[in-house]
Coordinates of C-alpha atoms in Angstrom, one line a residue:
X1 CA -5.9 14.1 -41.2
X2 CA -2.4 12.8 -41.3
X3 CA -1.3 9.2 -42.3
X4 CA -1.4 7.6 -38.8
X5 CA -5.3 8.6 -38.3
X6 CA -6.4 5.9 -40.4
X7 CA -7.4 4.0 -37.3
X8 CA -9.7 6.8 -36.7
X9 CA -11.2 6.9 -40.4
X10 CA -11.7 2.8 -40.0
X11 CA -13.5 3.5 -37.0
X12 CA -15.8 6.0 -38.4
X13 CA -16.2 4.6 -41.6
X14 CA -19.3 3.1 -43.3
X15 CA -18.6 -0.3 -42.6
X16 CA -19.8 0.0 -39.1
X17 CA -22.4 1.7 -37.8
X18 CA -23.2 3.5 -34.4
X19 CA -24.4 0.3 -32.9
X20 CA -21.4 -1.3 -33.9
X21 CA -19.1 1.2 -32.3
X22 CA -20.9 0.9 -29.1
X23 CA -20.7 -2.8 -29.1
X24 CA -16.9 -2.3 -29.3
X25 CA -16.7 0.5 -27.2
X26 CA -18.5 -1.0 -24.2
X27 CA -17.0 -4.3 -24.7
X28 CA -13.2 -2.4 -24.7
X29 CA -14.6 -0.9 -21.2
X30 CA -14.9 -4.1 -19.8
X31 CA -18.9 -4.9 -20.0
X32 CA -19.9 -8.7 -20.7
X33 CA -21.5 -9.8 -23.9
X34 CA -24.4 -10.3 -21.8
X35 CA -24.7 -6.9 -20.5
X36 CA -24.2 -5.4 -23.9
X37 CA -26.5 -7.3 -25.6
X38 CA -29.2 -6.7 -22.7
X39 CA -28.4 -2.5 -23.1
X40 CA -29.0 -2.9 -27.3
X41 CA -31.9 -5.4 -26.7
X42 CA -29.9 -8.4 -28.8
X43 CA -28.4 -11.5 -27.9
X44 CA -25.2 -12.2 -26.4
X45 CA -24.3 -14.2 -29.5
X46 CA -25.2 -11.4 -31.7
X47 CA -23.2 -9.0 -29.5
X48 CA -20.2 -11.4 -29.9
X49 CA -20.5 -11.5 -33.9
X50 CA -20.6 -7.4 -34.1
X51 CA -17.4 -7.4 -31.7
X52 CA -15.9 -10.1 -34.3
X53 CA -17.0 -7.7 -37.2
X54 CA -15.4 -4.7 -35.9
X55 CA -12.4 -6.1 -35.3
X56 CA -12.0 -7.9 -38.8
X57 CA -12.9 -4.4 -40.4
X58 CA -10.2 -2.6 -38.0
X59 CA -7.9 -5.7 -39.0
X60 CA -8.4 -5.2 -42.8
X61 CA -7.9 -1.3 -42.7
X62 CA -4.6 -1.9 -40.8
X63 CA -3.3 -4.4 -43.5
X64 CA -4.0 -1.9 -46.1
X65 CA -1.8 0.6 -44.8
X66 CA 0.5 -1.2 -42.3
X67 CA 1.8 -4.5 -43.6
X68 CA 3.7 -5.4 -40.7
X69 CA 1.4 -4.4 -37.6
X70 CA 0.7 -8.0 -36.2
X71 CA 4.6 -8.2 -36.0
X72 CA 5.0 -4.7 -34.4
X73 CA 2.0 -4.9 -32.2
X74 CA 3.1 -8.3 -31.0
X75 CA 6.9 -7.2 -30.2
X76 CA 5.6 -4.5 -28.2
X77 CA 3.2 -6.8 -26.3
X78 CA 5.9 -9.2 -25.0
X79 CA 5.9 -8.4 -21.6
X80 CA 3.2 -9.3 -18.8
X81 CA 1.4 -6.1 -19.3
X82 CA 1.5 -3.2 -21.6
X83 CA -0.6 0.0 -22.1
X84 CA -2.9 0.8 -24.8
X85 CA -0.7 4.0 -25.5
X86 CA 2.3 2.1 -26.2
X87 CA 0.7 0.3 -28.9
X88 CA -0.5 3.5 -30.4
X89 CA 3.0 4.9 -30.4
X90 CA 4.3 1.8 -31.9
X91 CA 1.9 1.7 -34.8
X92 CA 2.3 5.7 -35.3
X93 CA -1.7 6.1 -34.3
X94 CA -3.7 7.9 -31.9
X95 CA -4.3 6.3 -28.6
X96 CA -7.9 5.3 -29.5
X97 CA -10.9 2.8 -28.3
X98 CA -10.3 1.1 -31.9
X99 CA -7.2 -0.1 -30.9
X100 CA -8.9 -2.4 -28.3
X101 CA -10.7 -4.1 -31.2
X102 CA -7.7 -4.2 -33.2
X103 CA -5.2 -5.9 -31.2
X104 CA -6.8 -9.2 -30.7
X105 CA -6.4 -9.7 -34.4
X106 CA -2.6 -9.8 -33.9
X107 CA -3.4 -12.6 -31.1
X108 CA -2.9 -10.4 -28.1
X109 CA -5.1 -10.5 -25.0
X110 CA -5.8 -8.7 -21.6
X111 CA -3.6 -9.4 -18.9
X112 CA -5.6 -11.7 -16.4
X113 CA -5.1 -11.1 -12.5
X114 CA -7.0 -12.2 -9.2
X115 CA -9.0 -9.0 -9.9
X116 CA -10.1 -10.2 -13.6
X117 CA -8.9 -9.3 -17.0
X118 CA -6.8 -5.6 -16.8
X119 CA -8.6 -4.0 -19.2
X120 CA -6.8 -1.2 -21.1
X121 CA -3.7 -3.4 -21.0
X122 CA -2.7 -5.6 -23.7
X123 CA 0.0 -8.7 -24.0
X124 CA 1.0 -11.9 -26.2
X125 CA 1.0 -13.9 -22.8
X126 CA -2.1 -13.1 -20.9
X127 CA -1.3 -15.3 -17.8
X128 CA 2.4 -13.9 -17.5
X129 CA 1.1 -11.2 -15.4
X130 CA -1.1 -13.3 -12.9
X131 CA 1.7 -15.4 -12.2
X132 CA 4.2 -12.5 -11.8
X133 CA 1.4 -11.3 -9.3
X134 CA 1.3 -14.7 -7.4
X135 CA 5.1 -14.5 -7.0
X136 CA 4.9 -11.2 -5.6
X137 CA 2.6 -12.2 -2.7
X138 CA 5.0 -15.2 -2.1
X139 CA 7.7 -12.6 -1.2
X140 CA 5.4 -11.2 1.4
X141 CA 5.8 -9.9 4.1
X142 CA 7.2 -6.6 2.9
X143 CA 7.5 -3.0 4.4
X144 CA 5.5 -0.3 2.6
X145 CA 8.3 1.2 0.8
X146 CA 9.8 -2.2 -0.5
X147 CA 6.6 -3.2 -2.4
X148 CA 7.8 -1.1 -5.8
X149 CA 11.4 -2.8 -5.5
X150 CA 9.8 -6.2 -5.1
X151 CA 6.8 -5.9 -8.1
X152 CA 10.0 -4.6 -10.4
X153 CA 11.8 -7.8 -9.3
X154 CA 9.6 -10.2 -10.2
X155 CA 8.4 -8.3 -13.6
X156 CA 5.5 -6.4 -12.6
X157 CA 5.5 -3.5 -15.0
X158 CA 6.1 -0.4 -13.1
X159 CA 3.0 1.9 -14.2
X160 CA 0.8 -0.8 -13.9
X161 CA -2.5 0.2 -11.4
X162 CA -0.8 -2.0 -8.4
X163 CA -2.4 -0.3 -5.8
X164 CA -5.8 -1.2 -7.4
X165 CA -5.3 -4.6 -8.0
X166 CA -4.2 -4.9 -4.4
X167 CA -7.2 -3.7 -2.9
X168 CA -9.1 -6.1 -4.9
X169 CA -11.2 -8.6 -2.6
X170 CA -9.6 -11.3 -4.4
X171 CA -6.0 -10.1 -3.9
X172 CA -3.4 -12.1 -2.0
X173 CA -1.9 -9.0 -0.4
X174 CA -3.5 -7.0 2.3
X175 CA -2.5 -3.6 4.3
X176 CA -1.5 -4.2 7.6
X177 CA -2.5 -1.7 10.4
X178 CA 1.3 -0.3 10.2
X179 CA 1.1 0.1 6.2
X180 CA 3.2 -2.9 5.6
X181 CA 2.2 -5.8 2.9
X182 CA 1.2 -9.0 4.3
X183 CA -0.3 -12.4 2.9
X184 CA -4.1 -12.2 3.3
X185 CA -4.0 -15.7 4.6
X186 CA -1.6 -14.7 7.4
X187 CA -1.7 -11.0 7.7
X188 CA -1.6 -11.2 11.6
X189 CA 1.5 -13.7 11.8
X190 CA 3.1 -11.7 8.9
X191 CA 2.5 -8.3 10.5
X192 CA 3.8 -9.6 13.9
X193 CA 7.1 -11.0 11.8
X194 CA 7.9 -7.2 10.5
X195 CA 6.9 -6.0 13.8
X196 CA 9.3 -8.2 15.6
X197 CA 12.2 -7.7 12.6
X198 CA 11.4 -3.8 13.4
X199 CA 11.7 -4.0 16.9
X200 CA 14.8 -6.5 17.0
X201 CA 14.0 -8.0 20.2
X202 CA 11.4 -9.9 21.6
X203 CA 8.3 -8.8 22.6
X204 CA 5.3 -10.1 24.9
X205 CA 2.0 -11.5 23.5
X206 CA 0.5 -8.2 24.9
X207 CA 2.9 -6.0 22.5
X208 CA 1.7 -7.9 19.3
X209 CA -2.1 -7.5 20.2
X210 CA -2.2 -4.4 18.0
X211 CA 0.1 -5.4 15.1
X212 CA -1.6 -8.6 14.4
X213 CA -5.2 -6.8 15.0
X214 CA -5.6 -9.7 17.3
X215 CA -8.6 -9.8 20.0
X216 CA -7.0 -11.9 22.6
X217 CA -3.5 -12.8 23.9
X218 CA -4.4 -16.3 23.5
X219 CA -4.6 -15.9 19.7
X220 CA -1.6 -14.1 19.4
X221 CA -0.1 -17.3 21.0
X222 CA -1.8 -19.8 19.3
X223 CA -1.3 -17.8 15.9
X224 CA 2.4 -17.8 16.7
X225 CA 2.8 -21.4 17.8
X226 CA 1.8 -22.7 14.5
X227 CA 4.1 -20.6 12.7
X228 CA 8.0 -22.0 12.3
X229 CA 9.2 -18.4 12.0
X230 CA 8.6 -17.6 15.8
X231 CA 10.0 -19.1 18.9
X232 CA 9.1 -18.5 22.6
X233 CA 11.7 -17.6 24.7
X234 CA 11.8 -19.2 28.3
X235 CA 11.5 -18.4 31.2
X236 CA 10.2 -14.6 30.2
X237 CA 7.5 -16.2 27.5
X238 CA 8.2 -13.2 24.8
X239 CA 8.3 -14.3 21.1
X240 CA 11.0 -13.8 18.9
X241 CA 11.8 -15.2 15.5
X242 CA 13.8 -18.4 15.0
X243 CA 16.1 -16.8 12.5
X244 CA 17.7 -14.9 15.5
X245 CA 19.9 -17.8 16.7
X246 CA 22.0 -15.7 19.5
X247 CA 18.8 -14.1 21.1
X248 CA 18.8 -15.6 24.4
X249 CA 22.5 -14.4 24.9
X250 CA 21.9 -10.6 24.5
X251 CA 22.2 -8.7 27.6
X252 CA 20.1 -5.4 25.5
X253 CA 16.5 -4.7 25.7
X254 CA 16.3 -2.8 22.4
X255 CA 18.3 -2.0 19.6
X256 CA 19.0 1.2 20.8
X257 CA 20.4 0.3 23.9
X258 CA 23.0 -2.1 22.1
X259 CA 24.0 0.8 19.5
X260 CA 24.6 3.0 22.2
X261 CA 26.4 0.4 24.1
X262 CA 29.1 -0.2 20.9
X263 CA 29.1 3.7 20.7
X264 CA 30.0 3.9 24.0
X265 CA 32.8 1.6 24.2
X266 CA 34.3 2.3 20.6
X267 CA 34.1 6.2 20.7
X268 CA 33.5 7.8 17.0
X269 CA 32.9 5.4 15.0
X270 CA 31.9 5.0 10.9
X271 CA 28.1 4.1 10.4
X272 CA 29.2 0.9 8.3
X273 CA 31.2 0.0 11.1
X274 CA 29.0 0.3 13.7
X275 CA 26.2 -1.4 11.9
X276 CA 28.6 -4.6 11.8
X277 CA 29.3 -4.3 15.1
X278 CA 25.7 -3.9 16.6
X279 CA 24.5 -7.0 14.3
X280 CA 27.0 -9.2 15.7
X281 CA 25.6 -8.6 18.9
X282 CA 22.3 -7.9 18.5
X283 CA 19.4 -9.4 15.5
X284 CA 18.4 -6.4 14.0
X285 CA 18.2 -4.9 10.6
X286 CA 19.9 -2.2 8.8
X287 CA 16.8 -0.5 8.4
X288 CA 16.2 -0.5 12.3
X289 CA 19.6 0.6 12.9
X290 CA 19.1 3.7 10.6
X291 CA 16.2 4.8 12.8
X292 CA 18.2 4.2 15.9
X293 CA 20.3 7.0 14.7
X294 CA 17.5 9.4 15.4
X295 CA 17.7 8.7 19.1
X296 CA 18.7 11.6 21.3
X297 CA 21.6 9.9 22.5
X298 CA 23.4 9.6 19.4
X299 CA 25.0 12.0 17.4
X300 CA 27.5 12.8 14.3
X301 CA 31.0 14.5 14.8
X302 CA 32.2 17.0 12.5
X303 CA 34.1 14.6 10.5
X304 CA 31.1 12.4 9.9
X305 CA 31.5 9.8 12.5
X306 CA 29.0 8.5 15.0
X307 CA 29.5 9.4 18.8
X308 CA 27.5 9.9 21.8
X309 CA 25.7 13.2 22.3
X310 CA 26.7 13.2 25.7
X311 CA 30.4 13.5 24.3
X312 CA 29.9 16.4 22.4
X313 CA 28.5 14.9 18.8
X314 CA 25.5 16.9 17.2
X315 CA 22.4 15.2 17.3
X316 CA 21.2 13.8 14.3
X317 CA 17.7 14.9 12.5
X318 CA 15.7 12.6 10.3
X319 CA 15.8 13.8 6.9
X320 CA 12.0 15.1 4.9
X321 CA 10.5 11.8 3.8
X322 CA 7.8 11.5 0.8
X323 CA 4.7 13.6 1.5
X324 CA 1.9 11.0 1.5
X325 CA -1.2 11.8 -0.5
X326 CA -3.2 11.9 3.3
X327 CA -1.4 15.0 4.5
X328 CA -0.9 18.9 3.4
X329 CA 0.5 21.9 5.3
X330 CA -1.9 24.7 4.3
X331 CA -0.2 28.0 5.9
X332 CA -0.1 27.4 9.6
X333 CA -2.2 24.3 9.2
X334 CA -1.4 20.9 9.1
X335 CA -4.4 18.7 7.7
X336 CA -3.9 14.8 8.1
X337 CA -6.9 12.2 6.8
X338 CA -7.0 9.3 8.8
X339 CA -9.2 5.9 8.1
X340 CA -11.2 4.7 10.8
X341 CA -10.2 0.9 11.5
X342 CA -10.4 -1.6 14.5
X343 CA -7.4 0.0 16.0
X344 CA -8.9 3.7 15.9
X345 CA -12.5 2.2 17.3
X346 CA -10.7 0.2 20.1
X347 CA -8.5 3.3 21.3
X348 CA -5.0 2.7 20.5
X349 CA -2.6 5.1 19.1
X350 CA -2.8 5.7 15.7
X351 CA 0.4 4.8 13.5
X352 CA 1.1 7.8 11.0
X353 CA 3.7 8.5 8.3
X354 CA 6.6 10.0 9.5
X355 CA 6.2 13.1 7.3
X356 CA 4.0 14.5 10.0
X357 CA 6.3 14.3 12.6
X358 CA 9.0 15.6 10.3
X359 CA 6.7 18.6 9.6
X360 CA 6.1 19.2 12.9
X361 CA 9.8 19.3 13.8
X362 CA 10.1 15.9 15.7
X363 CA 13.1 14.9 13.9
X364 CA 14.7 13.2 16.9
X365 CA 13.3 10.4 19.0
X366 CA 11.8 10.2 21.4
X367 CA 10.4 13.3 20.9
X368 CA 6.4 14.6 21.4
X369 CA 4.3 17.4 20.5
X370 CA 0.8 18.0 22.4
X371 CA -2.3 19.9 20.8
X372 CA -5.3 21.3 23.0
X373 CA -8.8 20.3 21.7
X374 CA -11.9 21.2 22.6
X375 CA -15.4 20.0 23.9
X376 CA -13.4 18.2 26.8
X377 CA -11.6 16.0 25.1
X378 CA -7.8 15.4 26.2
X379 CA -5.4 17.0 24.2
X380 CA -3.7 15.0 21.1
X381 CA -0.3 13.9 21.2
X382 CA 1.9 13.4 18.3
X383 CA 4.7 11.2 19.0
X384 CA 8.3 10.3 17.3
X385 CA 10.2 7.2 18.4
X386 CA 13.2 5.1 16.9
X387 CA 10.6 2.9 14.9
X388 CA 7.6 4.8 14.4
X389 CA 5.5 7.6 14.3
X390 CA 1.9 7.9 16.4
X391 CA -1.2 10.2 17.3
X392 CA -2.6 9.5 20.5
X393 CA -6.2 7.8 20.2
X394 CA -9.0 9.1 18.4
X395 CA -11.6 6.9 19.6
X396 CA -13.9 9.3 21.3
X397 CA -13.7 11.7 18.5
X398 CA -14.7 8.8 15.9
X399 CA -17.6 7.7 18.4
X400 CA -18.8 11.4 18.8
X401 CA -18.9 11.8 15.1
X402 CA -21.1 9.2 14.3
X403 CA -18.2 6.9 12.7
X404 CA -18.2 3.4 11.6
X405 CA -14.9 1.6 10.0
X406 CA -13.7 2.9 7.0
X407 CA -14.8 6.4 7.7
X408 CA -12.1 9.3 7.5
X409 CA -11.4 11.6 10.0
X410 CA -9.9 15.1 8.9
X411 CA -7.1 15.8 11.8
X412 CA -6.6 19.7 11.7
X413 CA -3.4 20.6 13.8
X414 CA -3.0 24.5 14.2
X415 CA 0.5 25.1 14.6
X416 CA 0.5 28.7 15.8
X417 CA -1.6 28.0 19.0
X418 CA -1.2 24.3 19.4
X419 CA -4.6 23.7 18.8
X420 CA -6.5 20.3 17.4
X421 CA -9.6 19.9 15.8
X422 CA -11.1 16.6 14.7
X423 CA -14.1 16.3 11.5
X424 CA -15.3 14.0 9.7
X425 CA -13.6 13.7 6.5
X426 CA -15.4 11.8 4.3
X427 CA -16.2 12.4 0.8
X428 CA -20.0 13.4 -0.5
X429 CA -21.5 10.2 -1.3
X430 CA -18.6 8.2 0.2
X431 CA -19.4 7.6 3.8
X432 CA -19.6 4.3 5.1
X433 CA -21.8 5.3 8.3
X434 CA -24.1 7.6 6.2
X435 CA -24.7 4.7 3.7
X436 CA -25.6 2.5 6.6
X437 CA -28.0 5.0 8.1
X438 CA -29.5 5.2 4.7
X439 CA -29.8 1.7 4.1
X440 CA -31.3 0.8 7.3
X441 CA -34.1 3.7 6.8
X442 CA -34.4 2.3 3.6
X443 CA -35.1 -0.9 4.9
X444 CA -37.6 0.2 7.7
X445 CA -39.3 2.3 5.2
X446 CA -39.8 -1.0 2.9
X447 CA -41.0 -3.0 6.2
X448 CA -43.9 -0.7 6.9
X449 CA -44.9 -0.8 3.2

C-alpha cells in the first residue's frame, strides 16, 4: 500500500472488528443509532459507544502519520458543504468510508438541511447550508434556468444534490407546472407572477387558472387580491403586476405587438436599442423580448439589425436549447417522457421543453406540427409560440392507459410518417397506478381474511 493508504490500514486493523466497522459504516450511510442497535442486537447507547471507539482509533492513526490533519480538514470544510472526496484529496488518502468516522474528530459535522443531515458531505458550520437554502427560497419565484445562478449567489456549492433536496417534502420550494421554482406556501401566486412577467401583459383570471393550478376563477381572484404584487385593471377586470406603473396607458395587447410597432416605426434597429425602446412603452422582461424575436413578423438584416420580415429581413430562428433528460431522438423517432399531473388529467395542453419544438423544426413562432394517432384519438399537435412550447391534450390517452398523477407517459413521434404513439412509460416497480391497484388488492385480501 502507498503512504496515503494509512486510513485503509487503520480501518482494517486489529483494533476494530467486523461489528465495529459495520456499525460505523451504517452510521455513515445515515442509519440512526436505534436502527443500528436493533440490527446488531445491542442498545442504542452501545452502538454510540462503538461509533466513538472507531472515531478515536482512526484519529490516533491519523495523528501518527499526519500531525496537521485536523487543521487540514477544517480548512477544507469551511464551505457550507464539502463532499467527502474533497477531504480525501486534501489528506492524500483514498475516498474511503473511514473518513466519515475520522472527520467528526476534527470538529466537522454533516450539513443540516430541511431534508435532514446531508450524508456524504461535511462542514465546520453545520447550519450554514440550511441558512443558504432558506435564503435561496426567499429569492423565489425563479425561472427554471435561473435556479443555478441564484443558488450560487447565496453560497450553495455547485456540486450539491440540489434537485434531491428540492424534491424533499420539507423543501420550501416547489416546481410549478411551467417548470419554474416557486415557494411551496405561495406556489399559485408565485406561478401567476412569473406567468404575467413572461407574458408582459395583463391576463384574465381564466388565463391564470392553469399556471396557478387553481380549480375556480373565484380562487384565482381571491389569491391575487391577498398579494400586493398584483393589481386588478379596471374596467376590463384583468390582472397585472403593481410594478407595471404604466400598464393602464399602453395601447398594446402583448409584447409582440409592442415590439413590432417599434420596429415598424424605427426601421432597422439594433437589438439593444429595440429592447430599450420597447420597455419604455410596455412592461416586459428582456427574456420575454428575446422570445418575441422568434415571431414570424420579425427578422434580421444582413448587417445584424432587427427589422420586419415584410421589409425583407431574414426570419430569426431559435438556437438549439440544452437537451433535457426527458427527451431523445433515435433514428426518425423522437421520444418524450411526460409526467402525468393535474393539468394532464384536466385536459389542458401540456407545456414541454423547447428542445422538442426545436428538434421538430419549429424554430419560429407561431408554428405547429401535427401527428396522426391511432384508435380513434384526435391528432396530436405540437405548437411553438413566442413564450412557450406545448403538446395538445393527453388526457384521453392517460385515462385509457389507467394512469394516475405521478405516472409517466411515453410519447413517441415518428418523423418519417408524421404519426404518434402514447404508451405507459413508468419504470418497472415504480408505477403509482400499479402500486395503488396492488395496495387495494392487498387490502381486500386482508379484509377477507
